[in-house]
Amino acid sequence: NLSIAASSPLYDQNHTLVGVLSSEYHLSQIHDFLKTLEISPTSQIFIVERNGMLVAGSRQQALTLEKGQVGRVNTPLAENALIRQTSQHLIKRFQGLGNIQEPLSLIADFNHQRHFIQVTPWRDEWGLNWLIVITIPESDFIGEIYQNTQRSLLLSLLALGMSGLLAWLTSRWLTRPLAALSAASRAVQSGNLEQTVPEKGSREIRTLAQSFNLMIREIAQSRQQLEIYSQSLEKTVQERTQAWEREMSDRLEAETLYYSIFNHAVEGIYRTDIAGQYLEANPALAKLYGYDSPEELKTIQPNFHQNLYVDPRRRALFQSLIDQDNKINNFESQVYRRDGAIIWIAEHARVVK
């Protein structure tokens, strides 16, 4: 299995190395996770490095075994056609995957079929620099519309063919008064529904003519209704597609704005679970406590109430007040920095449920 690993030294209060923390993550787990995502029936999600090497895909493993040799999948040459075509299109359009720096949405034609492509760059401070690509065929949105339209047209053509056949067989056995009916039937069979058969002659001929005229009107009405229904469905699909694109854009914009505020705030901001375990911390908080990064803060001091307050009772008071009012303002305490220095802080917190 292809994997990534991260290691960090662990020091005690005297800055003596006591061990190394290490974590390893198999990329096949990302592949297993991507397979569980259900966006559309034939859509695909894959993660690719800037050099084109596949990290993981919903329908493509990142490694290959050929002649006993394990190798990585180069997405422009991938066996999976959709991954290969999408990668080739992005490389050709942007002169390389390394030139994609911002999230983008675009449309491409593969095998005479339109596809919607969403590309999101992702990187971290440890050197990972990936692209997350989602490719959705247009047929996933309007495939059912096409099927219904084709089915309706097939039924209409079947009805026209049956009526033409009936007219042809009747003309073989009836006399001249049926000539007009035969001609009208051939016209309808060719697609011309603006036909009216004179309702004259014998009772049987008049009845047949009336039935024929009624059938033509019903077919015309059915075709008109099908056209209206098809246009309505196409409009609905277009509106839903636009709404989905707006929603995805709004979500991405909101997420980007949140992390921009969070990471660039001058005040220390953190989020913990009910037990006090750090879930998130911004760079300002890490700097305030004397750490180089939020990750270093969460690794060395994972629980913010342990060895933090100079007066250990402040943590119990903090918890009591937050349990009582679900929020706390200007809670002033003395705390230890990483280097042992004591500083004053004022905390504002609230419970999020």
Short mmCIF file of C-alpha atoms in Angstrom, two decimals, residues 50 86-108 117-121 131 133:
data_model
loop_
_atom_site.label_atom_id
_atom_site.label_comp_id
_atom_site.label_asym_id
_atom_site.label_seq_id
_atom_site.Cartn_x
_atom_site.Cartn_y
_atom_site.Cartn_z
CA ARG A 50 0.68 18.32 -9.31
CA THR A 86 -10.16 14.78 -17.42
CA SER A 87 -6.43 14.96 -16.58
CA GLN A 88 -5.45 15.43 -20.22
CA HIS A 89 -8.03 18.22 -20.58
CA LEU A 90 -6.78 20.06 -17.46
CA ILE A 91 -3.12 19.72 -18.47
CA LYS A 92 -3.85 20.99 -22.00
CA ARG A 93 -6.04 23.88 -20.87
CA PHE A 94 -3.78 25.16 -18.05
CA GLN A 95 -0.38 24.04 -19.46
CA GLY A 96 0.10 21.72 -16.51
CA LEU A 97 -1.63 20.85 -13.25
CA GLY A 98 0.81 23.02 -11.31
CA ASN A 99 -0.77 26.17 -12.77
CA ILE A 100 -4.14 25.55 -11.09
CA GLN A 101 -4.07 27.69 -7.96
CA GLU A 102 -7.73 28.53 -7.35
CA PRO A 103 -10.94 26.44 -7.18
CA LEU A 104 -12.66 26.33 -10.55
CA SER A 105 -15.63 24.86 -12.38
CA LEU A 106 -15.65 24.11 -16.09
CA ILE A 107 -17.37 22.07 -18.78
CA ALA A 108 -15.63 19.66 -21.17
CA ILE A 117 -15.69 19.35 -13.77
CA GLN A 118 -15.03 20.82 -10.29
CA VAL A 119 -11.35 21.27 -9.30
CA THR A 120 -10.32 22.26 -5.77
CA PRO A 121 -6.62 22.77 -4.86
CA LEU A 131 -5.94 18.67 -6.59
CA VAL A 133 -11.28 16.68 -8.99
#
